[in-house]
XYZ file of C-alpha atoms in Angstrom:
776
model
C 112.664 -67.637 -123.285
C 109.121 -68.626 -124.156
C 107.899 -65.026 -124.064
C 110.134 -64.126 -127.013
C 108.695 -63.743 -130.490
C 109.983 -62.956 -133.958
C 109.167 -59.326 -134.847
C 110.703 -57.889 -138.041
C 113.794 -59.997 -137.566
C 114.278 -58.974 -133.937
C 113.775 -60.955 -130.753
C 111.472 -58.920 -128.537
C 109.624 -59.807 -125.333
C 105.841 -59.740 -125.709
C 104.453 -56.639 -124.061
C 101.006 -55.747 -122.790
C 101.862 -52.087 -122.240
C 104.906 -50.030 -123.221
C 106.612 -50.728 -119.887
C 105.181 -54.113 -118.946
C 105.561 -57.688 -120.185
C 102.336 -59.473 -121.062
C 103.278 -62.462 -118.905
C 103.556 -60.243 -115.829
C 100.346 -58.369 -116.613
C 98.214 -61.486 -117.157
C 99.478 -63.106 -113.983
C 98.890 -59.938 -111.939
C 95.327 -59.545 -113.218
C 94.522 -63.234 -112.706
C 95.800 -63.248 -109.118
C 94.244 -59.930 -108.118
C 90.819 -60.541 -109.662
C 90.758 -63.970 -108.005
C 91.086 -62.344 -104.572
C 87.964 -60.257 -105.213
C 85.704 -63.312 -105.537
C 83.483 -64.324 -102.604
C 82.701 -67.809 -104.049
C 85.220 -70.589 -104.721
C 83.870 -71.480 -108.161
C 83.917 -67.829 -109.211
C 87.551 -67.576 -108.079
C 88.458 -70.152 -110.732
C 86.400 -68.372 -113.390
C 87.847 -64.975 -112.504
C 91.383 -66.364 -112.646
C 90.757 -67.647 -116.194
C 89.372 -64.258 -117.290
C 92.394 -62.474 -115.855
C 94.881 -64.895 -117.434
C 93.347 -64.697 -120.925
C 91.791 -61.214 -121.246
C 94.736 -59.849 -123.275
C 95.621 -62.977 -125.233
C 95.049 -61.029 -128.462
C 98.066 -58.869 -127.639
C 100.298 -61.829 -128.524
C 99.898 -61.110 -132.255
C 102.760 -59.538 -134.166
C 100.288 -56.862 -135.258
C 99.701 -55.652 -131.685
C 103.365 -55.960 -130.764
C 104.332 -53.663 -133.641
C 101.660 -51.206 -132.458
C 102.745 -51.251 -128.785
C 106.304 -50.450 -129.877
C 105.178 -47.263 -131.569
C 104.405 -48.282 -135.139
C 101.269 -46.532 -136.326
C 98.540 -47.493 -138.818
C 98.942 -51.189 -138.019
C 95.966 -53.361 -138.974
C 94.397 -56.174 -136.935
C 95.319 -54.743 -133.517
C 91.951 -55.224 -131.781
C 92.555 -57.806 -129.114
C 89.417 -58.058 -126.940
C 87.214 -60.278 -129.145
C 89.787 -62.979 -129.910
C 90.657 -63.000 -126.196
C 86.950 -63.454 -125.445
C 86.819 -66.415 -127.858
C 89.721 -68.110 -126.063
C 88.144 -67.378 -122.665
C 84.847 -68.920 -123.756
C 86.671 -71.992 -125.125
C 88.717 -72.453 -121.940
C 85.696 -72.185 -119.654
C 83.896 -74.845 -121.719
C 86.941 -77.123 -121.722
C 87.156 -76.886 -117.928
C 83.487 -77.764 -117.292
C 82.504 -74.195 -116.425
C 79.875 -74.023 -119.169
C 77.418 -71.991 -117.093
C 79.921 -69.129 -116.989
C 81.077 -69.340 -120.627
C 78.804 -66.543 -121.897
C 79.521 -64.380 -118.823
C 83.263 -64.810 -119.395
C 82.895 -64.070 -123.108
C 80.939 -60.839 -122.476
C 83.329 -59.679 -119.721
C 86.503 -60.094 -121.774
C 84.945 -58.811 -125.015
C 83.879 -55.643 -123.123
C 86.894 -55.050 -120.903
C 87.801 -51.793 -122.674
C 84.218 -50.612 -123.185
C 80.860 -50.575 -121.462
C 79.599 -54.061 -120.629
C 77.800 -55.220 -123.770
C 74.796 -57.507 -123.568
C 73.999 -60.732 -125.388
C 71.931 -59.093 -128.118
C 75.024 -57.379 -129.447
C 76.400 -60.785 -130.438
C 73.224 -62.413 -131.716
C 73.901 -64.038 -135.083
C 77.668 -64.009 -134.610
C 77.777 -67.485 -136.190
C 75.753 -66.484 -139.287
C 77.009 -62.960 -140.032
C 77.335 -63.647 -143.753
C 73.586 -64.213 -143.882
C 72.722 -61.000 -142.017
C 72.618 -57.317 -142.907
C 72.257 -54.423 -140.471
C 68.634 -53.933 -141.530
C 67.608 -57.466 -140.492
C 69.977 -57.901 -137.569
C 68.773 -57.393 -134.008
C 71.677 -54.988 -133.499
C 73.042 -52.155 -135.586
C 76.739 -52.846 -135.306
C 76.958 -55.891 -137.541
C 79.485 -54.289 -139.906
C 81.828 -53.610 -136.984
C 81.499 -57.187 -135.775
C 82.093 -58.538 -139.267
C 85.293 -56.434 -139.535
C 86.509 -57.694 -136.146
C 85.942 -61.298 -137.237
C 87.957 -60.621 -140.396
C 90.703 -59.281 -138.132
C 90.537 -62.449 -136.045
C 90.995 -64.588 -139.145
C 94.305 -62.808 -139.754
C 95.236 -62.898 -136.070
C 94.653 -66.662 -135.888
C 96.910 -67.233 -138.900
C 99.577 -65.140 -137.176
C 99.201 -66.840 -133.778
C 99.239 -70.377 -135.161
C 102.788 -69.818 -136.389
C 104.199 -68.879 -132.999
C 102.486 -70.853 -130.232
C 105.827 -71.339 -128.468
C 106.149 -67.588 -127.933
C 103.159 -67.414 -125.601
C 103.380 -70.736 -123.785
C 103.752 -68.701 -120.595
C 99.938 -68.464 -120.619
C 99.806 -72.217 -120.051
C 102.182 -71.841 -117.112
C 99.851 -69.261 -115.535
C 96.807 -71.509 -116.003
C 98.616 -74.621 -114.758
C 99.072 -72.969 -111.364
C 95.332 -73.463 -110.864
C 95.074 -76.804 -112.687
C 93.314 -75.206 -115.662
C 93.778 -76.975 -118.996
C 94.120 -75.282 -122.379
C 95.110 -76.723 -125.756
C 95.924 -73.931 -128.220
C 95.979 -76.283 -131.206
C 92.487 -77.536 -130.355
C 91.306 -73.930 -129.992
C 92.645 -72.936 -133.439
C 91.202 -76.083 -135.005
C 87.819 -75.404 -133.445
C 87.903 -71.816 -134.674
C 89.021 -72.633 -138.218
C 86.329 -75.294 -138.583
C 83.623 -72.832 -137.623
C 82.618 -74.947 -134.619
C 83.657 -72.260 -132.113
C 81.414 -69.612 -133.671
C 78.555 -72.096 -133.897
C 78.913 -72.933 -130.214
C 79.103 -69.258 -129.200
C 76.138 -68.402 -131.428
C 74.081 -71.215 -129.924
C 74.910 -70.191 -126.336
C 74.283 -66.506 -127.080
C 70.891 -67.407 -128.531
C 70.026 -69.430 -125.420
C 71.194 -66.622 -123.158
C 69.189 -63.987 -125.032
C 66.030 -66.055 -124.529
C 66.645 -66.482 -120.810
C 64.827 -63.722 -118.911
C 66.101 -64.655 -115.460
C 69.904 -64.396 -115.462
C 71.880 -63.951 -112.265
C 73.401 -60.768 -113.655
C 75.112 -60.002 -110.327
C 77.603 -62.825 -111.054
C 78.349 -61.297 -114.451
C 78.719 -57.830 -112.892
C 81.044 -59.337 -110.284
C 83.302 -61.041 -112.853
C 83.417 -57.975 -115.096
C 84.079 -55.631 -112.162
C 86.940 -57.753 -110.821
C 88.504 -58.037 -114.273
C 88.449 -54.348 -115.179
C 89.547 -53.146 -111.740
C 92.456 -55.615 -111.608
C 93.355 -54.747 -115.216
C 93.531 -51.017 -114.459
C 95.517 -51.555 -111.265
C 98.053 -53.790 -113.012
C 98.388 -51.322 -115.886
C 98.975 -48.504 -113.387
C 101.403 -50.546 -111.253
C 99.482 -50.091 -107.999
C 98.742 -53.654 -107.017
C 99.295 -53.435 -103.274
C 96.072 -54.347 -101.524
C 94.686 -51.982 -98.901
C 94.695 -53.646 -95.496
C 91.155 -53.923 -94.131
C 90.399 -52.201 -90.829
C 88.199 -52.995 -87.830
C 85.705 -50.378 -86.609
C 84.833 -50.790 -82.899
C 81.226 -51.556 -81.973
C 80.997 -48.644 -79.551
C 82.553 -45.946 -81.740
C 79.231 -44.138 -82.341
C 78.079 -44.684 -78.750
C 81.135 -42.809 -77.475
C 80.565 -39.944 -79.885
C 76.851 -39.597 -79.103
C 77.448 -39.676 -75.321
C 79.175 -36.287 -75.597
C 75.983 -34.619 -76.801
C 73.269 -35.877 -74.472
C 71.024 -32.859 -73.782
C 67.764 -32.150 -72.031
C 64.551 -31.162 -73.800
C 61.691 -33.015 -75.483
C 63.286 -33.419 -78.932
C 66.625 -34.550 -77.492
C 64.775 -37.060 -75.317
C 63.140 -38.454 -78.471
C 66.519 -38.558 -80.256
C 68.013 -40.572 -77.403
C 65.001 -42.894 -77.414
C 65.257 -43.506 -81.170
C 69.000 -44.182 -80.898
C 68.467 -46.753 -78.113
C 65.543 -48.458 -79.858
C 67.523 -48.885 -83.078
C 70.591 -50.213 -81.274
C 68.616 -52.638 -79.112
C 66.893 -54.277 -82.101
C 70.137 -55.580 -83.619
C 70.135 -59.072 -82.092
C 66.513 -59.601 -83.036
C 66.977 -58.444 -86.641
C 70.498 -59.565 -87.547
C 69.250 -62.374 -89.840
C 67.076 -60.015 -91.909
C 68.384 -58.505 -95.130
C 66.227 -55.478 -95.922
C 65.417 -52.859 -93.272
C 63.772 -49.473 -93.038
C 63.893 -46.686 -90.498
C 61.110 -44.133 -90.782
C 61.132 -41.227 -88.362
C 60.445 -37.473 -88.529
C 63.177 -35.043 -89.529
C 65.458 -33.862 -86.752
C 65.408 -37.069 -84.662
C 68.972 -38.183 -85.422
C 68.344 -41.036 -87.875
C 71.832 -40.663 -89.400
C 73.828 -41.585 -86.293
C 71.243 -44.169 -85.207
C 71.626 -46.040 -88.501
C 75.421 -45.662 -88.650
C 75.607 -47.240 -85.185
C 73.274 -50.062 -86.286
C 75.294 -50.686 -89.479
C 78.665 -50.857 -87.685
C 77.323 -53.262 -85.069
C 75.622 -55.357 -87.783
C 78.873 -55.482 -89.785
C 80.787 -56.805 -86.785
C 78.028 -59.278 -85.896
C 77.901 -60.713 -89.432
C 81.689 -60.701 -89.910
C 83.505 -60.608 -93.228
C 84.564 -56.945 -93.171
C 81.461 -55.766 -94.983
C 81.801 -52.274 -96.370
C 79.209 -49.703 -95.310
C 77.928 -47.658 -98.249
C 75.971 -44.580 -97.159
C 74.143 -42.938 -100.052
C 72.254 -39.658 -100.352
C 70.611 -37.748 -103.201
C 72.523 -34.453 -102.927
C 76.187 -33.518 -102.626
C 75.490 -30.858 -99.978
C 74.097 -33.516 -97.607
C 76.969 -35.888 -98.397
C 79.528 -33.304 -97.329
C 77.642 -32.682 -94.061
C 77.321 -36.374 -93.218
C 80.921 -37.132 -94.189
C 82.026 -34.417 -91.742
C 79.982 -36.055 -88.959
C 81.360 -39.524 -89.766
C 84.876 -38.080 -89.756
C 84.333 -36.833 -86.200
C 82.872 -40.190 -85.126
C 85.804 -42.192 -86.511
C 88.481 -39.784 -85.233
C 88.560 -41.715 -81.928
C 90.139 -44.726 -83.672
C 93.896 -44.618 -82.832
C 95.247 -44.943 -86.389
C 92.449 -43.013 -88.097
C 94.378 -39.817 -88.747
C 97.156 -41.663 -90.630
C 94.660 -43.872 -92.502
C 91.632 -41.654 -92.953
C 90.851 -42.810 -96.511
C 91.147 -46.471 -95.530
C 88.306 -45.916 -93.063
C 86.242 -43.258 -94.855
C 85.977 -41.840 -98.349
C 83.586 -39.322 -99.830
C 82.889 -40.127 -103.478
C 81.065 -37.887 -105.934
C 82.045 -35.917 -108.997
C 83.310 -32.907 -107.027
C 85.047 -34.658 -104.099
C 88.815 -34.116 -103.791
C 90.968 -36.975 -105.124
C 93.065 -37.714 -102.055
C 93.740 -41.169 -100.602
C 95.822 -41.452 -97.450
C 97.299 -44.649 -96.000
C 99.944 -44.990 -93.254
C 100.377 -41.230 -93.164
C 101.235 -40.942 -96.858
C 99.074 -39.588 -99.637
C 98.945 -41.834 -102.693
C 99.814 -40.491 -106.181
C 96.753 -39.118 -107.975
C 96.408 -42.082 -110.386
C 96.364 -44.581 -107.542
C 94.160 -42.377 -105.353
C 91.612 -42.068 -108.138
C 91.618 -45.820 -108.730
C 91.144 -46.633 -105.038
C 88.375 -44.068 -104.566
C 86.479 -44.999 -107.737
C 86.564 -48.665 -106.678
C 85.390 -47.841 -103.130
C 88.400 -49.237 -101.278
C 87.363 -48.025 -97.843
C 85.414 -49.299 -94.847
C 82.746 -46.575 -95.075
C 81.853 -44.876 -98.354
C 79.646 -41.777 -98.391
C 78.344 -41.234 -101.885
C 75.434 -40.258 -104.127
C 72.421 -42.193 -105.323
C 73.780 -41.605 -108.828
C 77.035 -43.438 -108.053
C 75.246 -46.375 -106.419
C 72.442 -46.771 -108.945
C 74.762 -46.524 -111.952
C 76.866 -49.246 -110.329
C 73.974 -51.687 -109.925
C 71.563 -50.825 -112.784
C 73.779 -49.729 -115.673
C 76.683 -50.971 -117.788
C 79.346 -48.251 -117.857
C 82.890 -49.424 -117.187
C 83.752 -46.591 -114.771
C 80.789 -47.389 -112.495
C 80.855 -51.187 -112.625
C 84.504 -51.498 -111.651
C 83.432 -50.997 -108.019
C 80.756 -53.730 -108.017
C 83.036 -56.337 -106.421
C 83.299 -54.000 -103.409
C 79.511 -53.529 -103.313
C 79.027 -57.305 -103.160
C 78.263 -58.305 -99.550
C 78.110 -54.724 -98.314
C 75.662 -52.887 -96.038
C 73.938 -50.267 -98.177
C 72.135 -47.334 -96.571
C 69.846 -45.150 -98.671
C 69.099 -41.916 -96.826
C 66.336 -39.565 -98.036
C 65.124 -42.431 -100.224
C 62.084 -40.381 -101.269
C 64.531 -38.539 -103.560
C 64.368 -41.431 -106.059
C 62.156 -40.598 -109.027
C 58.768 -42.356 -108.760
C 58.996 -43.895 -112.239
C 62.090 -45.815 -111.066
C 60.594 -47.373 -107.942
C 59.995 -50.793 -109.537
C 63.489 -50.942 -111.022
C 65.225 -49.738 -107.865
C 63.344 -52.013 -105.489
C 63.930 -55.087 -107.667
C 67.628 -54.261 -108.098
C 68.033 -53.789 -104.343
C 66.170 -57.024 -103.689
C 68.500 -58.768 -106.161
C 71.516 -57.424 -104.257
C 70.102 -58.787 -101.018
C 69.196 -62.201 -102.491
C 72.083 -62.819 -104.893
C 74.921 -60.572 -103.695
C 74.536 -61.053 -99.910
C 73.978 -57.341 -99.292
C 72.043 -55.762 -96.441
C 69.816 -52.821 -97.412
C 68.656 -50.065 -95.054
C 66.159 -47.453 -96.271
C 65.733 -44.362 -94.135
C 63.517 -41.339 -94.508
C 60.941 -39.182 -92.832
C 58.533 -40.070 -95.656
C 59.298 -43.530 -97.042
C 57.800 -44.069 -100.505
C 56.093 -47.286 -101.555
C 59.473 -48.942 -102.013
C 60.196 -52.551 -100.932
C 57.196 -52.289 -98.610
C 56.498 -56.027 -98.524
C 60.188 -56.930 -98.084
C 61.235 -54.387 -95.457
C 61.563 -55.020 -91.775
C 60.972 -51.783 -89.877
C 63.783 -51.369 -87.354
C 61.622 -49.306 -84.987
C 57.864 -49.889 -84.982
C 57.062 -46.939 -82.774
C 55.488 -43.874 -84.373
C 57.016 -40.760 -82.878
C 54.298 -38.188 -82.248
C 55.627 -34.672 -82.694
C 53.818 -31.399 -82.288
C 56.356 -28.823 -83.471
C 54.396 -27.286 -86.340
C 51.018 -26.726 -87.933
C 50.685 -27.003 -91.717
C 48.257 -24.314 -92.873
C 46.729 -24.656 -96.345
C 46.344 -21.331 -98.094
C 44.883 -20.529 -101.496
C 45.846 -20.040 -105.104
C 47.492 -16.684 -105.753
C 49.377 -15.088 -108.619
C 53.049 -14.359 -108.042
C 52.598 -10.567 -107.798
C 49.892 -10.759 -105.118
C 51.831 -13.492 -103.352
C 54.739 -11.084 -102.845
C 52.405 -8.380 -101.508
C 50.709 -10.761 -99.078
C 54.004 -12.119 -97.781
C 55.375 -8.615 -97.191
C 52.197 -7.693 -95.263
C 52.453 -10.812 -93.049
C 56.122 -10.513 -92.069
C 56.515 -9.672 -88.373
C 59.620 -8.197 -86.785
C 59.919 -10.840 -84.050
C 59.888 -13.901 -86.328
C 62.367 -15.470 -88.741
C 61.045 -16.551 -92.148
C 61.965 -19.149 -94.730
C 60.110 -18.687 -98.044
C 60.557 -21.496 -100.571
C 59.315 -21.180 -104.149
C 59.775 -23.506 -107.106
C 61.616 -21.456 -109.743
C 64.621 -19.160 -109.726
C 62.651 -16.486 -111.571
C 59.874 -16.375 -108.952
C 62.451 -16.468 -106.142
C 64.462 -13.645 -107.676
C 61.432 -11.390 -108.163
C 60.154 -12.085 -104.643
C 63.559 -11.383 -103.108
C 63.865 -8.038 -104.915
C 60.391 -6.945 -103.756
C 60.992 -7.924 -100.116
C 64.392 -6.247 -100.208
C 62.786 -3.054 -101.520
C 59.873 -2.956 -99.055
C 61.395 -4.238 -95.816
C 64.269 -2.295 -94.296
C 66.654 -2.996 -91.420
C 66.375 -6.787 -91.746
C 68.896 -9.422 -92.769
C 67.450 -10.704 -96.056
C 69.121 -13.620 -97.851
C 68.710 -15.378 -101.185
C 69.595 -18.967 -102.105
C 69.244 -20.940 -105.324
C 71.285 -23.341 -107.426
C 72.252 -20.305 -109.522
C 74.488 -19.101 -106.654
C 78.005 -20.549 -106.760
C 78.540 -23.150 -103.971
C 81.211 -21.194 -102.098
C 78.820 -18.261 -101.776
C 75.899 -20.529 -100.777
C 78.044 -21.912 -97.954
C 78.902 -18.424 -96.723
C 75.244 -17.435 -96.636
C 74.154 -20.615 -94.833
C 76.891 -20.077 -92.248
C 75.730 -16.467 -91.711
C 72.116 -17.612 -91.378
C 73.060 -20.227 -88.771
C 74.926 -17.655 -86.714
C 72.006 -15.223 -86.825
C 69.405 -17.876 -85.947
C 71.558 -19.278 -83.130
C 71.825 -15.751 -81.714
C 68.028 -15.384 -81.826
C 68.154 -12.880 -84.670
C 65.292 -12.876 -87.179
C 66.561 -13.159 -90.767
C 64.420 -13.689 -93.870
C 65.509 -16.261 -96.441
C 64.017 -16.473 -99.933
C 65.050 -19.713 -101.593
C 64.309 -22.361 -104.153
C 64.194 -26.080 -103.227
C 67.987 -26.029 -102.764
C 67.453 -25.247 -99.062
C 65.591 -28.543 -98.538
C 68.672 -30.611 -99.357
C 70.007 -31.233 -95.869
C 70.493 -27.596 -94.838
C 70.200 -27.592 -91.048
C 68.396 -24.312 -90.356
C 65.566 -23.595 -87.906
C 63.028 -20.832 -88.644
C 59.924 -19.612 -86.842
C 57.774 -19.558 -89.986
C 58.064 -21.450 -93.279
C 56.125 -20.428 -96.384
C 56.126 -22.953 -99.234
C 54.766 -22.882 -102.757
C 52.936 -26.173 -103.313
C 55.160 -29.148 -104.065
C 55.150 -32.940 -103.773
C 54.167 -33.892 -100.252
C 57.632 -35.174 -99.317
C 59.111 -31.780 -100.295
C 56.580 -30.014 -98.072
C 57.629 -32.332 -95.242
C 61.280 -31.430 -95.891
C 60.388 -27.740 -95.783
C 58.499 -28.310 -92.551
C 61.655 -29.824 -91.101
C 63.203 -26.347 -91.237
C 60.530 -24.923 -88.913
C 60.842 -25.219 -85.121
C 63.251 -28.080 -85.891
C 64.496 -28.538 -82.334
C 61.041 -28.023 -80.784
C 62.480 -25.513 -78.310
C 60.179 -22.603 -79.107
C 57.393 -21.693 -76.698
C 54.906 -21.791 -79.574
C 54.269 -24.067 -82.542
C 55.802 -23.067 -85.845
C 53.594 -22.474 -88.861
C 54.162 -23.875 -92.344
C 51.956 -22.057 -94.890
C 51.370 -23.791 -98.231
C 50.287 -21.647 -101.199
C 49.599 -22.329 -104.891
C 51.555 -19.761 -106.910
C 50.278 -19.090 -110.409
C 52.139 -17.230 -113.174
C 51.103 -16.090 -116.637
C 53.060 -16.879 -119.794
C 53.576 -14.577 -122.796
C 50.291 -15.813 -124.288
C 48.449 -14.816 -121.079
C 47.882 -18.440 -120.160
C 48.074 -19.293 -116.466
C 50.374 -22.031 -115.196
C 51.536 -23.300 -111.817
C 55.253 -23.130 -111.048
C 54.835 -26.401 -109.175
C 53.542 -28.324 -112.201
C 56.261 -26.840 -114.392
C 58.960 -28.150 -112.043
C 57.497 -31.414 -110.715
C 54.908 -32.431 -113.319
C 51.143 -32.838 -112.925
C 51.139 -36.373 -111.475
C 53.113 -35.511 -108.322
C 51.338 -32.203 -107.777
C 47.867 -33.706 -108.286
C 48.705 -36.494 -105.832
C 49.925 -33.911 -103.325
C 46.800 -31.777 -103.750
C 44.556 -34.842 -103.324
C 46.367 -35.773 -100.124
C 46.093 -32.266 -98.707
C 42.368 -32.187 -99.527
C 42.029 -35.612 -97.877
C 43.707 -34.292 -94.728
C 41.633 -31.136 -94.788
C 38.387 -33.167 -94.951
C 39.596 -35.544 -92.271
C 40.569 -32.754 -89.893
C 37.745 -30.411 -90.890
C 40.311 -27.630 -90.812
C 42.799 -25.784 -93.019
C 45.379 -26.380 -90.266
C 46.984 -29.830 -90.113
C 49.090 -31.140 -87.225
C 52.576 -32.517 -87.772
C 51.728 -36.086 -86.720
C 48.702 -36.364 -89.040
C 50.726 -34.861 -91.869
C 53.353 -37.609 -91.588
C 50.665 -40.289 -91.397
C 49.221 -39.157 -94.749
C 52.410 -39.980 -96.639
C 51.333 -43.574 -97.328
C 48.125 -42.275 -98.946
C 50.170 -39.838 -101.072
C 52.641 -42.419 -102.370
C 49.863 -44.882 -103.221
C 48.292 -42.208 -105.462
C 51.614 -41.861 -107.296
C 52.385 -45.558 -107.726
C 49.130 -46.225 -109.571
C 49.570 -43.328 -112.022
C 53.196 -43.274 -113.089
C 54.520 -45.520 -115.838
C 57.355 -47.579 -114.431
C 60.840 -47.932 -115.920
C 61.714 -51.448 -117.200
C 65.504 -51.434 -116.748
C 65.368 -54.378 -114.351
C 63.851 -56.629 -117.033
C 66.757 -55.687 -119.329
C 69.247 -56.562 -116.594
C 67.696 -59.981 -116.078
C 67.818 -60.562 -119.858
C 71.454 -59.352 -120.123
C 70.187 -56.742 -122.591
C 72.652 -54.127 -121.339
C 72.935 -52.163 -124.579
C 69.221 -51.336 -124.368
C 69.546 -49.847 -120.863
C 68.470 -46.215 -120.679
C 68.585 -45.733 -116.924
C 68.777 -42.130 -115.677
C 68.265 -41.419 -111.996
C 67.328 -37.779 -112.470
C 65.427 -36.361 -115.422
C 67.350 -33.932 -117.613
C 65.448 -30.796 -118.621
C 67.385 -29.242 -121.459
C 71.100 -29.222 -122.096
C 72.987 -27.816 -119.134
C 76.682 -27.101 -118.737
C 78.952 -26.307 -115.814
C 80.115 -22.680 -115.849
C 83.002 -21.361 -113.750
C 82.169 -17.905 -112.373
C 85.196 -15.762 -111.522
C 83.407 -13.800 -108.836
C 86.633 -12.182 -107.617
C 90.175 -11.613 -108.838
C 91.562 -14.670 -107.025
C 89.077 -16.909 -108.839
C 89.941 -15.136 -112.089
C 93.640 -15.829 -111.585
C 92.943 -19.474 -110.726
C 90.893 -20.162 -113.850
C 93.421 -18.444 -116.106
C 96.267 -20.578 -114.726
C 94.130 -23.727 -114.926
C 93.126 -23.026 -118.517
C 96.720 -22.404 -119.565
C 97.775 -25.795 -118.180
C 95.285 -27.530 -120.481
C 96.868 -26.379 -123.722
C 98.674 -29.081 -125.718
C 98.189 -31.889 -123.204
C 96.974 -35.446 -123.751
C 93.503 -36.472 -122.542
C 95.102 -38.465 -119.705
C 97.150 -35.461 -118.561
C 94.075 -33.248 -118.832
C 92.149 -35.610 -116.534
C 94.979 -35.583 -113.966
C 95.046 -31.776 -113.950
C 91.271 -31.697 -113.542
C 91.246 -34.204 -110.683
C 93.739 -32.072 -108.739
C 91.701 -28.893 -109.186
C 88.122 -30.137 -109.384
C 87.115 -29.136 -105.833
C 88.022 -25.505 -106.502
C 86.322 -25.698 -109.898
C 83.163 -27.006 -108.266
C 83.064 -24.328 -105.565
C 82.943 -21.576 -108.201
C 80.730 -23.321 -110.786
C 76.995 -23.510 -111.455
C 74.936 -25.686 -113.795
C 73.261 -23.470 -116.384
C 71.232 -23.962 -119.547
C 73.679 -23.806 -122.420
C 71.833 -21.010 -124.240
C 72.631 -18.548 -121.426
C 76.415 -19.027 -121.251
C 79.385 -17.555 -123.157
C 81.144 -19.677 -125.773
C 83.659 -22.158 -124.314
C 87.389 -21.479 -124.440
C 89.627 -24.561 -124.512
C 86.507 -26.641 -123.760
C 85.787 -24.602 -120.609
C 82.703 -22.486 -119.963
C 83.940 -19.492 -117.993
C 82.611 -16.111 -116.926
C 85.707 -13.981 -116.426
C 85.659 -11.305 -113.730
C 85.594 -8.472 -116.269
C 82.367 -9.896 -117.760
C 80.720 -10.737 -114.435
C 77.997 -8.064 -114.702
C 76.763 -9.518 -118.010
C 76.062 -12.988 -116.658
C 75.993 -13.008 -112.859
C 74.241 -10.980 -110.154
C 76.191 -11.146 -106.892
C 72.931 -11.290 -104.896
C 70.740 -13.602 -106.999
C 73.247 -15.587 -109.036
C 73.466 -16.508 -112.690
C 71.178 -14.482 -114.947
C 69.128 -17.431 -116.132
C 65.373 -17.841 -116.336
C 63.532 -21.135 -116.338
């Protein structure tokens, strides 16, 4: 047998993994990654990458290691495999992909490294870390020393891995091992790689989506072969009229419902006219049913364009994702085989979503489920901005392995104003690149669209919907103590109130004062310091009370703006960025059914620090640029209207003015330039700003939660990292429902790497009404 090699006097088949032959693994990865490619030429390239990515495992060094021998030298296999991949691509006239193939294979067990990491690879002896353009030169030098030994080893046994030639011959791909070794030993291979790397590092306009595509296909196929779950998921058809049938059940009378129906029809009717466009936007006020209108548009567009394009629906917050996924689940439930194949049609993907994948009535094992979910193997994916952006603007292995399923998809960004202003340039250019180079369709939707892709977008509906549900009333600056007194004086018995402030400390103090002064009312508190399961209970109670025309009072931080569907008579908001004020306003007279207009009062709350210096909560949370732009816009509206009261329609129209003030003042991120230069190691892309080190803390609020966390913790003792991950994936939904993100300085010391507040210590760390005892 050709896959037999001499190993310490024994004849042993060459293995890639403890239970798999290398021949089988390479062929599986080559065939599977090839199927992921949308272009014929890339199919050939991807096949070569799959067939050669583990060539370095043919050495006797690696074979001793894979059979359990420890402390074996020269076992690194990625770089020598990358050298052979580069050589083979050049030999088969695929020069333009040689560097892409080299980087993909060299990085297939790590993040995707950029070209600068390999600058000077041909002249390492002349470089030192201090003069090199990268700081890992010693590591690279050691790997090249390893390769020298590996080449000596491999040259002696070329017959033992001739099966690689058989795999390549199936696609007419030529490879001469002797020529490869000769080229390496002469130094010509390193010279050629060094020259091409240098050229690539000076090119500032790479088609990085092709590199992402090749890398994604390789690592996903590699993981699936290693896990022995190669069976492809059969693609499914979603009927054109599936949303129409769902919506028809809920046609209601009333002005707002009439507008919802009008928006839905306008969006649907524009499809034929717009089907050749690539970037769309839908801008409409909150509460008009944009979600179902766009889902209907996307499904019809998918069927019109053909090719089984996946629909990727992204949102900024997990709470909104869960709500929308529930709606989509109801929409799709009319498909005959949906119940048995729910995950094939719809998955919800974020760090707290359950790891469950169901096909043909059977739930997949957790390893396979995780792989399928993380790679977005579904017709509709509901996920976070974080997941999407890290999969198109970053270089981490775990995110990029789904890129081949993003390619050619229909991407919807809901609540797009949630993207940090400093990232607008990067995000819009990356989305434009997806549309131009990866055949994607992009749909932006919001009530307040920022200055994002403005010149590239085609507005699906040109009509401006004029609503008159609320007045926005501009109040004055007030310190937090007087603010509480004024609010208490204004509260009327026959109205419901939502009061949103910017910090947990201000919210907590306000809640306690209202609770003390106002009796016989349902008074609620919400913040991110409340564990999610308790937040859900309170929101459900609030909905029931409001639907029954009761008049509760809710004191909350911004957490209530994240897709919480509540409808109050009066909203009071500490100043915030304009789009946040709009979101708050969307919780006032939302359905427009009240006999009077709702009022949204905007204050400026001021606090005093320990040095008696005044500061605004708003600036502390959002920064001066956003708050100044918001204040300028409100002053502009006030002058224009000659009144402290602003109508809803004029408020929405001022958003363009607000975002233009921001664009000109905020320094823009330059991640896109690094992508185009293949400078991946220099990427420092973060969608949301981190403010201090925070950790997730499990709060055992009752004895059942206490029992759960004790049993979970006990299972983690003396387990491997892989087993630990499996245990976590099975339990992560429960962990999430009882956990909050807290600044590290406020939490107890971790036990077995877990931050936990046990039930017996609850009073020290957690208030059952106002949440974790943390102060910003």
